[in-house]
XYZ file of C-alpha atoms in Angstrom:
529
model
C 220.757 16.836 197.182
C 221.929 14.249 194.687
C 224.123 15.063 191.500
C 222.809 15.113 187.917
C 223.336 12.201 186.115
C 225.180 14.193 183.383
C 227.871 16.195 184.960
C 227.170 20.018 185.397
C 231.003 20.602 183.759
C 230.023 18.466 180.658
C 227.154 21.200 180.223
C 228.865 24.308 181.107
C 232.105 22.949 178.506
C 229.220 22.397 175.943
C 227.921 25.755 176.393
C 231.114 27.384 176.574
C 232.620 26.124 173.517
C 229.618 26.843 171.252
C 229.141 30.314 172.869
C 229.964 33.697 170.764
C 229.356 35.569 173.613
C 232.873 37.545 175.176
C 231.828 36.645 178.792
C 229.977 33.094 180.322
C 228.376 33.127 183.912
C 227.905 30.179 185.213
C 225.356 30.180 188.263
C 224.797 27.390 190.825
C 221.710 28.188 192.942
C 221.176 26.444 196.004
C 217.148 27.092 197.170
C 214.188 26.061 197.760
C 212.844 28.001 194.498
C 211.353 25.185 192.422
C 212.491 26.304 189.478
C 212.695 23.067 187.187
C 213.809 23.515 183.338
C 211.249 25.621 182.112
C 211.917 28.476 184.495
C 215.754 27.717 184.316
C 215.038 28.481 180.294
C 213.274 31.590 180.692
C 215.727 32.668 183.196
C 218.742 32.175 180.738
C 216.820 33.717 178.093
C 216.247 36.881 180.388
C 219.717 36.757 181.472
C 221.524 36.041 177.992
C 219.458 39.074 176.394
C 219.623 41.734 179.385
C 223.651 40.987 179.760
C 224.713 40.021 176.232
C 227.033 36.981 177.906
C 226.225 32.887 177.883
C 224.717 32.272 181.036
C 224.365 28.124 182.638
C 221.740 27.869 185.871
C 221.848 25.007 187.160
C 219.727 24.505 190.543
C 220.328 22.561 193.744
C 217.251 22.038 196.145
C 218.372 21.645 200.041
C 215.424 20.612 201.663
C 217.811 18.773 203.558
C 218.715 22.035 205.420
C 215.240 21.542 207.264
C 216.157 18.438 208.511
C 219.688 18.756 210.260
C 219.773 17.625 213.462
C 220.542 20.521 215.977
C 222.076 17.986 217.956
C 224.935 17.441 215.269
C 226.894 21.007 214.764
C 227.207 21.689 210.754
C 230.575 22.261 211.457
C 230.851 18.388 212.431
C 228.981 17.223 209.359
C 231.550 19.252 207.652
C 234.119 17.527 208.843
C 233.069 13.937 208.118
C 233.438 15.158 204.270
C 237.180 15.429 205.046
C 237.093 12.360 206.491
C 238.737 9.523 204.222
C 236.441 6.693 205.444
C 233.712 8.191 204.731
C 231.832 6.105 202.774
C 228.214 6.753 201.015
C 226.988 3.252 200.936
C 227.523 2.657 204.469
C 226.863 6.423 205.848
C 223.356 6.413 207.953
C 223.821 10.147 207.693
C 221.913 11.891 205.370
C 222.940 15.406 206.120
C 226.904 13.903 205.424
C 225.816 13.070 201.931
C 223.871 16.516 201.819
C 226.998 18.554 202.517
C 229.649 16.376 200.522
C 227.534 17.272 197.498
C 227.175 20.642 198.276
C 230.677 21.496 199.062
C 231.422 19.466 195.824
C 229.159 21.356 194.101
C 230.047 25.033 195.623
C 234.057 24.484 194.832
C 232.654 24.009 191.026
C 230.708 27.108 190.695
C 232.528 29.069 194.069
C 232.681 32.277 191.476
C 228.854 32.087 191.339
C 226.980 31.043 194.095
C 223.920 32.253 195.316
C 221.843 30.692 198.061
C 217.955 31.926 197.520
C 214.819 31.409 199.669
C 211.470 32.051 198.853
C 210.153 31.444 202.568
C 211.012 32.491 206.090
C 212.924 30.775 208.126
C 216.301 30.085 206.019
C 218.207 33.310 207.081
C 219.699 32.340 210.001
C 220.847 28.196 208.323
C 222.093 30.330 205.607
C 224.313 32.309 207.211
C 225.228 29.081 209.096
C 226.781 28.019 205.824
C 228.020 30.655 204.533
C 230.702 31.000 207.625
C 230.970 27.972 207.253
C 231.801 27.515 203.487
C 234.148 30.465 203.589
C 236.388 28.050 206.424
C 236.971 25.805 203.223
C 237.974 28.906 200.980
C 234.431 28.900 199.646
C 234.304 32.607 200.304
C 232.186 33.724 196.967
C 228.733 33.661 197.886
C 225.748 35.394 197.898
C 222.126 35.154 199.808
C 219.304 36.337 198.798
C 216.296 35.952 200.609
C 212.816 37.084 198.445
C 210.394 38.034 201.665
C 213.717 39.835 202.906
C 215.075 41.493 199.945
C 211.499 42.300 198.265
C 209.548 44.538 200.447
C 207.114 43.448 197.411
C 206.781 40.136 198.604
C 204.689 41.251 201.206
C 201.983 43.008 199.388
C 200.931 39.812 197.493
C 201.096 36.506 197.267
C 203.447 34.880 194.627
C 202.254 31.728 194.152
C 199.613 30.151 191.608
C 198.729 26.805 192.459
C 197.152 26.317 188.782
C 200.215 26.961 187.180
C 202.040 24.193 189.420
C 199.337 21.514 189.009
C 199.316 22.712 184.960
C 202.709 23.345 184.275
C 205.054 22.635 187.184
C 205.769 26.217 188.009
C 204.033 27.634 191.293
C 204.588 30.941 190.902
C 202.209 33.518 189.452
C 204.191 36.605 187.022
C 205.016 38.783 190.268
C 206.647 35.608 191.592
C 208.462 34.628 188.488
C 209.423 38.277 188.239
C 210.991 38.294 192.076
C 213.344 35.543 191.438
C 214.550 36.649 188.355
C 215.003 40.534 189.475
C 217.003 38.433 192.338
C 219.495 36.429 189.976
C 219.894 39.332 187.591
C 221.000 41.525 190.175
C 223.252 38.775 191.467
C 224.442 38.351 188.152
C 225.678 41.702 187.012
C 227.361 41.852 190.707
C 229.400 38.842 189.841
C 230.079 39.941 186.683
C 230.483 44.252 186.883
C 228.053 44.380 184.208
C 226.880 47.371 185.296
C 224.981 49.796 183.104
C 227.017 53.274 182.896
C 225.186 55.860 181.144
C 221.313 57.312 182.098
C 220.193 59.321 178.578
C 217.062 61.235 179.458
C 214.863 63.251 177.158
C 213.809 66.183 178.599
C 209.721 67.030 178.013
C 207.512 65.275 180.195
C 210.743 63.147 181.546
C 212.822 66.145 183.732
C 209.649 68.399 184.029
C 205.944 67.948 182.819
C 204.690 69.045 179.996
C 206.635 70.481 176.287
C 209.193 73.824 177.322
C 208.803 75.131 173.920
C 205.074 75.992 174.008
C 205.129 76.496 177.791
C 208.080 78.116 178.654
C 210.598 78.071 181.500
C 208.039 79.150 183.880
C 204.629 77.462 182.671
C 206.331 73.402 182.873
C 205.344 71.746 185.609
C 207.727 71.129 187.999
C 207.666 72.497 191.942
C 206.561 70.932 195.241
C 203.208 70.543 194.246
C 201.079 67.817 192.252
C 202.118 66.937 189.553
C 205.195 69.384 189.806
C 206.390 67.273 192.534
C 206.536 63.822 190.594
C 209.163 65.160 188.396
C 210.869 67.032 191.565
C 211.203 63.314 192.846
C 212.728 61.814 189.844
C 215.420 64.764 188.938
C 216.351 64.205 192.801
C 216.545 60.443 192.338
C 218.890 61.381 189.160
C 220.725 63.708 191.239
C 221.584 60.864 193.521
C 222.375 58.428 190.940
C 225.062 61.020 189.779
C 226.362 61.418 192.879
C 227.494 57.746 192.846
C 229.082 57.924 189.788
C 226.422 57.210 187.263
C 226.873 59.030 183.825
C 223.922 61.652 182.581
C 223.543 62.215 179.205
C 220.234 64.291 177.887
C 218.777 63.536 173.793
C 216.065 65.640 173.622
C 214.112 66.978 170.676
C 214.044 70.848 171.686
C 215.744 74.068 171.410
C 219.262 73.851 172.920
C 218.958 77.116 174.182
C 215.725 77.304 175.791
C 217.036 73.647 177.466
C 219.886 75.455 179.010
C 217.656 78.488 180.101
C 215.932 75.160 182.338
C 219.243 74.079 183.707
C 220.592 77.637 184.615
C 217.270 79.325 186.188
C 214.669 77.625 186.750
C 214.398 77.644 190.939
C 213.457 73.799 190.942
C 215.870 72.181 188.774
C 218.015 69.712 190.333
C 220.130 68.257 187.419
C 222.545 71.547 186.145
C 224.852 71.799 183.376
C 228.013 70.408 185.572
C 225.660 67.551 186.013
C 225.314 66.345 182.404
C 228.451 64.718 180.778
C 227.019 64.752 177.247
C 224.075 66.277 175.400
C 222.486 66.051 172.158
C 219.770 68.960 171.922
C 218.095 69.102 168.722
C 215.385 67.517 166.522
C 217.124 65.122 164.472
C 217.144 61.269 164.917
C 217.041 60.182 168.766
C 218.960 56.774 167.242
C 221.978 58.951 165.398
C 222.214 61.505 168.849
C 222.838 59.103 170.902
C 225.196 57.069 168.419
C 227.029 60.787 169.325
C 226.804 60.648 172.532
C 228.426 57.114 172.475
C 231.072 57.693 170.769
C 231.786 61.180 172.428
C 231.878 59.787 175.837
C 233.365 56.558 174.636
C 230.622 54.432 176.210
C 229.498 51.630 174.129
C 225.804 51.782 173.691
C 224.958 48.766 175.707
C 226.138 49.942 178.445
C 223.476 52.664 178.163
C 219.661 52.749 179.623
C 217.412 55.613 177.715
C 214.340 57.113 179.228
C 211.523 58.632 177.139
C 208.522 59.036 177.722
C 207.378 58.308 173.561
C 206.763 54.591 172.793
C 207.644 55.253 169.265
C 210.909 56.874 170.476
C 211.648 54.245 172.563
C 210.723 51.456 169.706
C 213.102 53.573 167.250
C 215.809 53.545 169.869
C 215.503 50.050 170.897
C 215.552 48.598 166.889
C 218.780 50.631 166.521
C 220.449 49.177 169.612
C 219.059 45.885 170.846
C 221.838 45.663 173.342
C 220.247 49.287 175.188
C 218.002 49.070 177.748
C 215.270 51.625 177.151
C 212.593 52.574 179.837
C 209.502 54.169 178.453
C 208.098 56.599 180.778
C 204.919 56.041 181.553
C 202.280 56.165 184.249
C 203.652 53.070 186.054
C 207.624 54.067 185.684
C 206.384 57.566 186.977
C 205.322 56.931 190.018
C 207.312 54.186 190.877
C 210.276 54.540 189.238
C 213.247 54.092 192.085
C 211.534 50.658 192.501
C 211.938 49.829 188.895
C 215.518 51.175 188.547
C 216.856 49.622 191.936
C 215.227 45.942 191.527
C 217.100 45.178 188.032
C 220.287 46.261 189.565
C 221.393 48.437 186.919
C 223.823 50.193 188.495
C 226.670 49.671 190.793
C 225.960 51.689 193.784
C 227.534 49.772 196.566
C 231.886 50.671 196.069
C 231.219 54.730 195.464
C 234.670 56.606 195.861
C 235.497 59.824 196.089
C 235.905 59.987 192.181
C 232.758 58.205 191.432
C 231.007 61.532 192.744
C 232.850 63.830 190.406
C 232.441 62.003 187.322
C 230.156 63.847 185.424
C 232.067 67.234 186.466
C 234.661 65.397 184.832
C 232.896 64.944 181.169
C 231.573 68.645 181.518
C 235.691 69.359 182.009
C 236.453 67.191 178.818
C 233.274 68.886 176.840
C 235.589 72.499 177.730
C 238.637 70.686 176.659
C 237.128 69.691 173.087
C 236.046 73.333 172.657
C 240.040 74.016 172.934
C 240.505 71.152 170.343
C 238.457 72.783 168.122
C 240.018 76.126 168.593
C 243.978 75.038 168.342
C 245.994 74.940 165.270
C 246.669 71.179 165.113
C 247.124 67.984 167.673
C 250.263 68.976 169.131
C 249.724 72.428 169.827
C 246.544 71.135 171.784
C 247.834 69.134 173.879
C 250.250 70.975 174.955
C 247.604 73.614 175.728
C 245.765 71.211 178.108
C 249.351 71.108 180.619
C 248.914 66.965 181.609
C 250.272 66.061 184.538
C 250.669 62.608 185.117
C 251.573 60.675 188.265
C 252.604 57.478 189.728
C 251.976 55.434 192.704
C 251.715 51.926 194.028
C 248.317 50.091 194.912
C 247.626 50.641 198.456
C 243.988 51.565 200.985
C 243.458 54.166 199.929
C 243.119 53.833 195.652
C 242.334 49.855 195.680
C 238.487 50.585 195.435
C 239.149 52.666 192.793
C 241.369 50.059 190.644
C 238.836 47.919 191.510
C 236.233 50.179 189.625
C 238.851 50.480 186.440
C 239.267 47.050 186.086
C 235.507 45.801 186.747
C 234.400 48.750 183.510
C 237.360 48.823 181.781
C 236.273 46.879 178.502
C 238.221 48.840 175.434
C 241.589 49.243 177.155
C 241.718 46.491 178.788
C 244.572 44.062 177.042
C 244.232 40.811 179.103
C 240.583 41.105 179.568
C 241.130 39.431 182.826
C 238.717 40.778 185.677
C 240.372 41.243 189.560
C 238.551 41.440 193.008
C 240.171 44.136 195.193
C 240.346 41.191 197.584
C 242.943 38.955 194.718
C 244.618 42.793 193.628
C 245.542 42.477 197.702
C 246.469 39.090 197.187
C 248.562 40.013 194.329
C 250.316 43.152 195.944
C 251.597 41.060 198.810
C 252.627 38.506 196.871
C 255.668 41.219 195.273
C 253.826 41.599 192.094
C 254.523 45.242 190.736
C 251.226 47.228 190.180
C 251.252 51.115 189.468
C 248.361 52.758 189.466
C 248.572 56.464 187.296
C 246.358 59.735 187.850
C 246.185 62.273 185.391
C 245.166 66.168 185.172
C 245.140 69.171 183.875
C 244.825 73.120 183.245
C 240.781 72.030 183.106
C 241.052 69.534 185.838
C 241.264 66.303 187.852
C 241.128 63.322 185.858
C 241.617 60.868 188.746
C 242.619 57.450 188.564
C 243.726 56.530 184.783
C 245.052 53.408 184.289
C 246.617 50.276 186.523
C 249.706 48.674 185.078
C 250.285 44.811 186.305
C 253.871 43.809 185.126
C 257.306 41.742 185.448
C 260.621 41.271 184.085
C 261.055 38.094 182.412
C 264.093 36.893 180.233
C 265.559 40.328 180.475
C 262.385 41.405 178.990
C 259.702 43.686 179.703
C 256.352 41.991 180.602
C 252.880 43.443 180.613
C 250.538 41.071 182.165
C 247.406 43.428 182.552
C 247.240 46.882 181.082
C 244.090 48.995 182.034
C 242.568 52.432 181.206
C 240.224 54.855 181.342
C 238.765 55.595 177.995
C 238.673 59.353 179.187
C 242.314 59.537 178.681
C 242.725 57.855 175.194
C 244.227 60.418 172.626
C 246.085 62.180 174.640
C 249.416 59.610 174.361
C 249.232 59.094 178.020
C 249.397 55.239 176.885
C 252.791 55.437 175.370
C 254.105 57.314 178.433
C 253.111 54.476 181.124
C 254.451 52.014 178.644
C 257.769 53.654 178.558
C 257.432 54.409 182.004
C 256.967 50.871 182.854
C 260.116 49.919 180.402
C 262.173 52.249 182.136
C 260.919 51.106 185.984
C 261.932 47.596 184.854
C 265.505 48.406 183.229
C 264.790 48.100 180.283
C 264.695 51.026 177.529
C 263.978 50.918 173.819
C 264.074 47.249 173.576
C 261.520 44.402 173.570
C 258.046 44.534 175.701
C 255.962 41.467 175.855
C 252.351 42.008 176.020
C 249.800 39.532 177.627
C 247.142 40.008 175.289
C 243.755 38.654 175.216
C 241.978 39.334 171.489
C 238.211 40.210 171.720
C 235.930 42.750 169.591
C 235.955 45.616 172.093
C 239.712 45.912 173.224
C 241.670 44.911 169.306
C 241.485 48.843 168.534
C 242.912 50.270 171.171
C 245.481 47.294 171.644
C 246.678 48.363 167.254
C 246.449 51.902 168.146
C 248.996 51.098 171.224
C 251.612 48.961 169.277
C 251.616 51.029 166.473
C 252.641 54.233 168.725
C 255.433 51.770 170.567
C 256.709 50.473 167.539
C 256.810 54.025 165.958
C 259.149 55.190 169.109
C 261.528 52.376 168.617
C 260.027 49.611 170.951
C 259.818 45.981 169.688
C 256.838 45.076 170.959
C 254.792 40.970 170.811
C 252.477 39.534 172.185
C 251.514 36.131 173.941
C 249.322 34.557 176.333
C 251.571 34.742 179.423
């Protein structure tokens, strides 16, 4: 592996700079994947569109790893990089030139590695290196193997050896396809850009055929064909829920006769408690689910919408080009956990005990707005909802949970800084004071709020990292933890100094919160700490 002759930083600064994109991933993929600058475009495109961030691939090709001599450990080779007389010119060692570069190479990009193979074989050398690696804190990195990963990869052959001899590229669409489900996934793990929200219609989608000409019991859905396709899909829904993805239904039918489906019908497996939001009616799909995002405070990128209308879908999609929209059809229906699990679009690896609850938790709000509408004014509501708010440190037991909060925490997030659970460790060792809130009330649990990073500096308040769940905005629950946080640090009605990191999704909340402080007496400014 030899280094480009322009330097990989010069590119990513480049790109960086001229980005208007919030977030940048920069990937470094070392594989035997030939993918030279056509499929590195494509890729970026892919990648740039699907995640709405500036996105640098830049590949390194080890063939090199077929070649190390088993008589020479890795671990050895390794060491010769260390070495200060190691010299290049005079080295007969290839494999020491190999893994200078490479190490050189991984401490540049060590927040977004992957190692990929597209043959069998390189499992076991990449493992090799990844222990390896993570001896020289190189500890970020991913493998991906496609004949491992891809049960797909075995049902046809990936290659098209008229496409390499015409255009370089020796992979056929399936191939192509593969390796980019592979670094998509890889890339919204590195990144927690997760998708949050499913929105489903409801005809032909949850059941088969239309509910208002064939009633509750006439719609197919039971454990036979084709009842049993849909039986499959609400159960693959069901389980989606269960690990913490958000349901939403837009659906152009009678609210009632929708609800009659979700109460009684014996083969339903997605209930009311099930669905956080719902827009039943037969106006504009586009304007429901504008509702429905700003009801459960979920930007609409961060959605995926299922119908099974193409014209739907196309209306949807022109509306909001940052959605990812699915359009039910013969080849989503029956293979539709395939589709959904090989773009990654959900996180459904660090499920907590909240994660599990969280549509309960939007039916609870949905009750709590019907008290809204009911009370006299703002004050006399929430004192009818009885919050309870508590404290405690970061500890086993709630640090995949913070983890969560800070990985989908976009709005109230003030630094817009991102944390591993392994650096909020790091970090809580280290003395650094992080306090971690949970709310409820009369309706119920809201779990895990906010997390609170701060410090005392010049007889001053600090707030390095303030973040929040957007389910507990509007209640002032904000303006509590920041006095709470004034008070903890001795300080009380004076000056707070907020780290505070300017983008398009977190300047509202970030007015809204220094406007309430300021109102109750606190001088409050802000700097990059």
């Amino acid at each position: 592996m030899r280094r480009r002759e322009i330097a990989l930083g010069e590119i990513l600064k480049s790109k960086t700079d001229s980005a208007d994109y919030t977030t940048q991933i920069s990937i470094l993929i070392i594989s035997n994947v030939n993918l030279k600058s056509p499929g590195t475009d494509v890729f970026k495109y892919v990648l740039e569109k699907e995640l709405k961030a500036a996105v640098d691939i830049a590949c390194c090709h080890p063939y090199e790893l077929a070649d190390f001599n088993s008589e020479v450990s890795f671990d050895v080779i390794v060491s010769f990089y260390y070495d200060d007389d190691f010299d290049e010119e005079t080295a007969a060692n290839k494999e020491m030139i190999f893994v200078r570069d490479l190490i050189s190479e991984c401490n540049y990009f060590k927040d977004g590695l992957l190692y990929m193979s597209d043959s069998v074989g390189h499992g076991k050398k990449a493992n090799e290196i990844k222990i390896l690696l993570s001896e020289y804190g190189i500890s970020k990195i991913s493998f991906g193997d496609i004949y491992v990963s891809n049960r797909q990869a075995f049902n046809y052959e990936i290659y098209d050896m008229r496409k390499y001899l015409s255009a370089d590229c020796p992979y056929n669409i399936s191939g192509l396809s593969l390796i980019g489900e592979a670094i998509l996934r890889y890339a919204r793990e590195q990144c927690s850009m997760y998708k949050k929200c499913l929105v489903l219609d409801c005809d032909n989608v949850l059941w088969g055929g239309v509910l208002e000409e064939m009633g509750v019991s006439g719609v197919e859905l039971d454990m036979l064909y084709p009842g049993n396709v849909y039986l499959a899909f609400q159960k693959f829904v069901k389980r989606l829920a269960q690990k913490g993805v958000i349901l939403a239904l837009c659906s152009k039918n009678d609210e009632k006769d929708v609800f009659e489906m979700l109460s009684n019908h014996p083969f339903m497996q997605i209930r009311e408690k099930d669905v956080a939001a719902y827009r039943i009616n037969w106006n504009n799909k586009a304007d429901n689910i504008a509702q429905i995002s700003k009801e459960l405070k979920i930007d609409a990128d961060d959605f995926i919408f299922v119908d099974d209308s193409a014209e739907e879908i196309g209306l949807v999609g022109q509306a909001f080009p940052g959605m990812t929209t699915i359009l039910f059809d013969k080849e989503v229906k029956y293979n539709f956990e395939e589709i959904f699990l090989s773009k990654g679009y959900f996180d459904l690896t660090n499920n907590t005990e909240e994660d599990s609850k969280r549509n309960e938790m939007y039916f609870a709000e949905r009750m709590r707005q019907k008290n809204r509408e009911t009370a006299i004014d703002e004050k006399e509501y929430l004192e009818s909802l009885e919050l309870k708010m508590t404290k405690e440190g970061l500890n086993d037991f709630n640090i995949e949970r913070m983890g969560q909060l800070i990985a989908r925490t976009h709005r109230a997030n003030l630094s817009y800084r991102k944390y591993t659970t392994e650096e909020l460790r790091k970090m809580n060792k280290s003395g650094k004071r992080i306090d971690c809130y949970k709310l409820r009330d009369r309706y119920g649990d809201y779990g895990y709020i906010a997390l609170v990073i701060s410090g005392r500096e010049e007889q001053k308040t600090v707030i390095y990292d303030f973040y929040m769940s957007c389910r507990a905005l509007g209640k002032g629950v904000e303006n509590n933890i920041v006095n709470d946080i004034n008070s903890e640090h001795g300080q009380r009605g004076n000056t707070l100094i907020i780290d505070f990191h300017e983008t398009d999704k977190n300047r509202d909340f970030y007015r809204l919160l220094i406007d309430d402080l300021r109102r109750g007496g606190i001088d409050v400014y802000t700097k990059n700490v």
